[in-house]
XYZ file of N, CA and C in Angstrom:
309
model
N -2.619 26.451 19.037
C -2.101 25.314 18.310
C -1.657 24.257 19.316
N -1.787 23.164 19.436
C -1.664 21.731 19.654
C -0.649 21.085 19.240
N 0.685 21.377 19.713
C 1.626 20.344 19.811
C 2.055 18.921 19.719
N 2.880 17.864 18.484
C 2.766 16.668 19.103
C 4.016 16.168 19.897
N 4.267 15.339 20.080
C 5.812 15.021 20.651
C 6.883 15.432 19.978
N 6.669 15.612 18.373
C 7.418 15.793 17.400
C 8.094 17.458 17.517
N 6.941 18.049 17.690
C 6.902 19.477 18.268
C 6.255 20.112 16.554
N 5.286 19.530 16.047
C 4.288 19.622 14.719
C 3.184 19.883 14.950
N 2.157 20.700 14.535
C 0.687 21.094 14.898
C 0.045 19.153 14.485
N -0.478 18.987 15.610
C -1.142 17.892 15.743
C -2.476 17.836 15.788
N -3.240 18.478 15.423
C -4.264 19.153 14.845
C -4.350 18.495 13.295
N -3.604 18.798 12.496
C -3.187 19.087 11.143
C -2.891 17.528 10.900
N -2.487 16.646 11.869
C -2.592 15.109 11.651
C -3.532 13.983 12.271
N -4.713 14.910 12.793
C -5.260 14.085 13.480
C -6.541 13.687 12.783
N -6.966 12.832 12.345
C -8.184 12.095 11.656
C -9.314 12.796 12.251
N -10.340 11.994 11.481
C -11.893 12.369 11.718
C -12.274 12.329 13.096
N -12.714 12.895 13.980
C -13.381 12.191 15.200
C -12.541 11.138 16.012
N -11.452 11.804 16.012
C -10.703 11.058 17.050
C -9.930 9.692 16.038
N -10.279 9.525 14.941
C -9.087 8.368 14.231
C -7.639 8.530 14.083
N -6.985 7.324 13.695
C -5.686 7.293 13.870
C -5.496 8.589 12.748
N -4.316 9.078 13.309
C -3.592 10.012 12.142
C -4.202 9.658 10.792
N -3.764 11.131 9.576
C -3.284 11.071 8.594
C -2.797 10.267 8.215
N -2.541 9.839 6.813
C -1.259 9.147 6.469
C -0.831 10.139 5.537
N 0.256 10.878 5.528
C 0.499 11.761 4.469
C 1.001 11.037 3.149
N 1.273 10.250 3.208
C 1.508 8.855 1.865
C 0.685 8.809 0.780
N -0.531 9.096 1.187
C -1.480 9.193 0.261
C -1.439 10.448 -0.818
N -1.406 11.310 -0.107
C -1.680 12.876 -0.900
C 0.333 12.652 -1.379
N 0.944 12.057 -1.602
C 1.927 12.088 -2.515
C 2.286 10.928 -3.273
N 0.846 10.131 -3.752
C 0.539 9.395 -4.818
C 0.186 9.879 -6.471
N 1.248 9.237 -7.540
C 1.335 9.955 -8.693
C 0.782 9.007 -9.698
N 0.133 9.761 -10.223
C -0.292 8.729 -11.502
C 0.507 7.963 -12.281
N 0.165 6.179 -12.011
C 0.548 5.312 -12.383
C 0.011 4.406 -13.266
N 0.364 3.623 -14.490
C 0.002 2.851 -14.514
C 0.530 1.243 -14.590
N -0.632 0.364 -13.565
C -0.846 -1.080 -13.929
C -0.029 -1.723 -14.250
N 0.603 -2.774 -13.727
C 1.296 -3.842 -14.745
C 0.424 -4.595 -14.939
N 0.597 -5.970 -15.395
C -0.488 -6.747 -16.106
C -0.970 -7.539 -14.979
N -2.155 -7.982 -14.840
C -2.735 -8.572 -13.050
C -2.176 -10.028 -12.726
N -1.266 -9.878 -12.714
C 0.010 -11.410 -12.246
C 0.589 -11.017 -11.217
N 1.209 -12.046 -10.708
C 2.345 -12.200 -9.760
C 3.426 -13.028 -10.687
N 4.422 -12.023 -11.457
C 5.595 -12.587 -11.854
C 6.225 -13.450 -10.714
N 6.772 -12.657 -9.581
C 7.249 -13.903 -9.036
C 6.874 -15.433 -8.522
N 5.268 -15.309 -8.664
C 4.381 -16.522 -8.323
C 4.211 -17.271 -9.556
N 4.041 -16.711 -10.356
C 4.149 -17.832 -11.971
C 5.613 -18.061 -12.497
N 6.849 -17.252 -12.071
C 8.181 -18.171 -12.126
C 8.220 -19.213 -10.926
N 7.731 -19.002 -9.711
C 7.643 -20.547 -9.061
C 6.918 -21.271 -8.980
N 5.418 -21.359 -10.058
C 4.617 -22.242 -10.157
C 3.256 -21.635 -9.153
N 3.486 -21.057 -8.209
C 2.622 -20.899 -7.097
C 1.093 -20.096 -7.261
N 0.580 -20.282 -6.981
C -1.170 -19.592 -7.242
C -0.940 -17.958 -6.295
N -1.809 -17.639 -5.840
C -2.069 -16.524 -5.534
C -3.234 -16.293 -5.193
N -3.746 -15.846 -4.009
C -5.429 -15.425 -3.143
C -5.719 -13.916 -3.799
N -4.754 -13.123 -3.840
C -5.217 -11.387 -4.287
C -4.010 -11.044 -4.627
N -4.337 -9.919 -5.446
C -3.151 -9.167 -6.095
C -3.515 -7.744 -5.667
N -2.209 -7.229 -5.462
C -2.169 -5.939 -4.670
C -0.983 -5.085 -6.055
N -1.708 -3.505 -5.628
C -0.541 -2.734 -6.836
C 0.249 -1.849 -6.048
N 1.276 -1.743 -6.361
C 2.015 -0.477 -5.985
C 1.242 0.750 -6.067
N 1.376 1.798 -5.294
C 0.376 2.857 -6.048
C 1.410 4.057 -6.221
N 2.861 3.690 -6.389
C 3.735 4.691 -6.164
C 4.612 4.034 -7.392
N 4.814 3.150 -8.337
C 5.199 2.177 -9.507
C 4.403 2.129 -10.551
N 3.132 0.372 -9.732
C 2.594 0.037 -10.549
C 2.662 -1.505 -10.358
N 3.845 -1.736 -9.869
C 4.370 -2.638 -9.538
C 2.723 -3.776 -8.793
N 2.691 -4.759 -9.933
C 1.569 -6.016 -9.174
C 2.119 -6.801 -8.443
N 1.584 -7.291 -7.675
C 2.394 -8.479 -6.748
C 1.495 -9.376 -5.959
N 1.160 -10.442 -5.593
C 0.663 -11.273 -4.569
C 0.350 -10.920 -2.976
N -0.167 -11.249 -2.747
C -0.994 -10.258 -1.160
C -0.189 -10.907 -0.199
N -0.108 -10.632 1.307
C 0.425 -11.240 2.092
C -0.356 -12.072 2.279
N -1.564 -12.657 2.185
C -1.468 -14.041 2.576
C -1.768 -15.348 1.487
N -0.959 -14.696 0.493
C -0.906 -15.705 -0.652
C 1.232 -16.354 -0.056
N 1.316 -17.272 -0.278
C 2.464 -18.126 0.137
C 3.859 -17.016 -0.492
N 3.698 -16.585 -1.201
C 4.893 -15.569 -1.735
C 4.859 -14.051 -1.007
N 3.830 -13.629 -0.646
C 3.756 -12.452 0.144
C 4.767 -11.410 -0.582
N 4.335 -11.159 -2.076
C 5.237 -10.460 -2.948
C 5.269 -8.783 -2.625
N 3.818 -8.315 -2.937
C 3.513 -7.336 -2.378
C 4.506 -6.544 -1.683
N 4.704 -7.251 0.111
C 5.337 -6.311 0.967
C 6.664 -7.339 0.819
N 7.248 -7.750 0.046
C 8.786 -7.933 0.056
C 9.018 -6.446 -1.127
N 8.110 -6.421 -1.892
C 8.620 -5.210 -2.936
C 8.641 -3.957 -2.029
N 7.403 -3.627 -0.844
C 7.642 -2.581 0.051
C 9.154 -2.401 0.653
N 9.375 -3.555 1.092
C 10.584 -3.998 1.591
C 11.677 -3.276 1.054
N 11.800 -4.054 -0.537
C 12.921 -3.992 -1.187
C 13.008 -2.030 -1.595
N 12.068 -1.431 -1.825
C 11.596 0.089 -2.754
C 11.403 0.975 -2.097
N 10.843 0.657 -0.486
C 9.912 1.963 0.554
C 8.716 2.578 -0.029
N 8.470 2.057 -1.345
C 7.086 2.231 -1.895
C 6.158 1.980 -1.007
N 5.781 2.961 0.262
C 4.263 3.046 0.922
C 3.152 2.355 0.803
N 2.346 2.374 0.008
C 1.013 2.228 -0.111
C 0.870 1.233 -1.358
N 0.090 0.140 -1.200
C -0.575 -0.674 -2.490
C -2.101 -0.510 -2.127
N -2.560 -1.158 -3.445
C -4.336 -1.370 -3.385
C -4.254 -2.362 -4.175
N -5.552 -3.064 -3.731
C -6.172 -4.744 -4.261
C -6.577 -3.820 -5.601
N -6.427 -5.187 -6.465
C -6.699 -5.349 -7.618
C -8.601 -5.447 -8.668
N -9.018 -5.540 -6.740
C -10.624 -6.133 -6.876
C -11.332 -5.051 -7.850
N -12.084 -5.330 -8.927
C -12.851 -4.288 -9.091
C -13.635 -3.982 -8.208
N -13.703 -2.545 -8.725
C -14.721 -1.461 -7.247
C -14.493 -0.871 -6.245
N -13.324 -1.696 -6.182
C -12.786 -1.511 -4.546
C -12.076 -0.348 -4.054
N -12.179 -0.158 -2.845
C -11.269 1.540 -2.414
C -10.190 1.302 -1.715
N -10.026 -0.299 -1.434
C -9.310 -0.600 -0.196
C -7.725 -0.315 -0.684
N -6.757 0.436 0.345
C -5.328 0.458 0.255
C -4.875 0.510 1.788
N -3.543 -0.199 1.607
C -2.934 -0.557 2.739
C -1.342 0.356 2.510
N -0.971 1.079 3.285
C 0.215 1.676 3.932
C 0.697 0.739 4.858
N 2.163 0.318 4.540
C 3.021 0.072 4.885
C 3.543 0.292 6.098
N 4.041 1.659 5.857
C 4.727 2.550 6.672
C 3.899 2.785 8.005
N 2.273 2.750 8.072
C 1.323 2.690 8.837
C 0.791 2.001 9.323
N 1.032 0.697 8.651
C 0.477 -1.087 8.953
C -0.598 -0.792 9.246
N -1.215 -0.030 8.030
C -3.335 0.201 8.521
C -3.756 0.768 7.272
N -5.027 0.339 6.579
C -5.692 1.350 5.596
C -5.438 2.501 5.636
N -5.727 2.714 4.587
C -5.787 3.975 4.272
C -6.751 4.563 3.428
């Protein structure tokens, strides 16, 4: 067994072929659902919005960071809710927080 600094089998967190870690964030995602595809706080200040991102630990919708409200990760902020995903249909893409990297 393979030790990390932590003194944790590092083995057991290490990605595909040499990628960054795990995120264990993921595998303790619970079925949620959806709020409605807005940015409440962007339509109480008038403001538009580029993408909408969800909580995946709520539900909680919010505005992406690079829409002018950057709602999204103020709710990370405010909750420690980990992980959101875009709103896009089709899409697989989710971003961790806690990891500042896909997931």
């Amino acid at each position: 067994m393979t030790l990390d600094a932590q003194g944790t089998d590092a083995i057991d967190r290490a990605g595909l072929n040499g990628q960054a870690p795990r995120c264990d964030h993921i595998d303790q995602l619970p079925q949620v659902q959806y709020g409605p595809p807005e940015c409440k706080e962007c339509l109480t200040l008038g403001r538009p919005w580029t993408r909408l991102l969800v909580c995946l630990i709520c539900g909680w919708v919010a505005c992406s960071d690079d829409a002018q409200g950057g709602h999204a990760k103020a709710h990370y902020q405010e909750t420690d809710h980990p992980v959101a995903a875009t709103l896009e249909p089709r899409s697989t893409w989710r971003w961790c927080y806690v990891h500042c990297r896909t997931v």
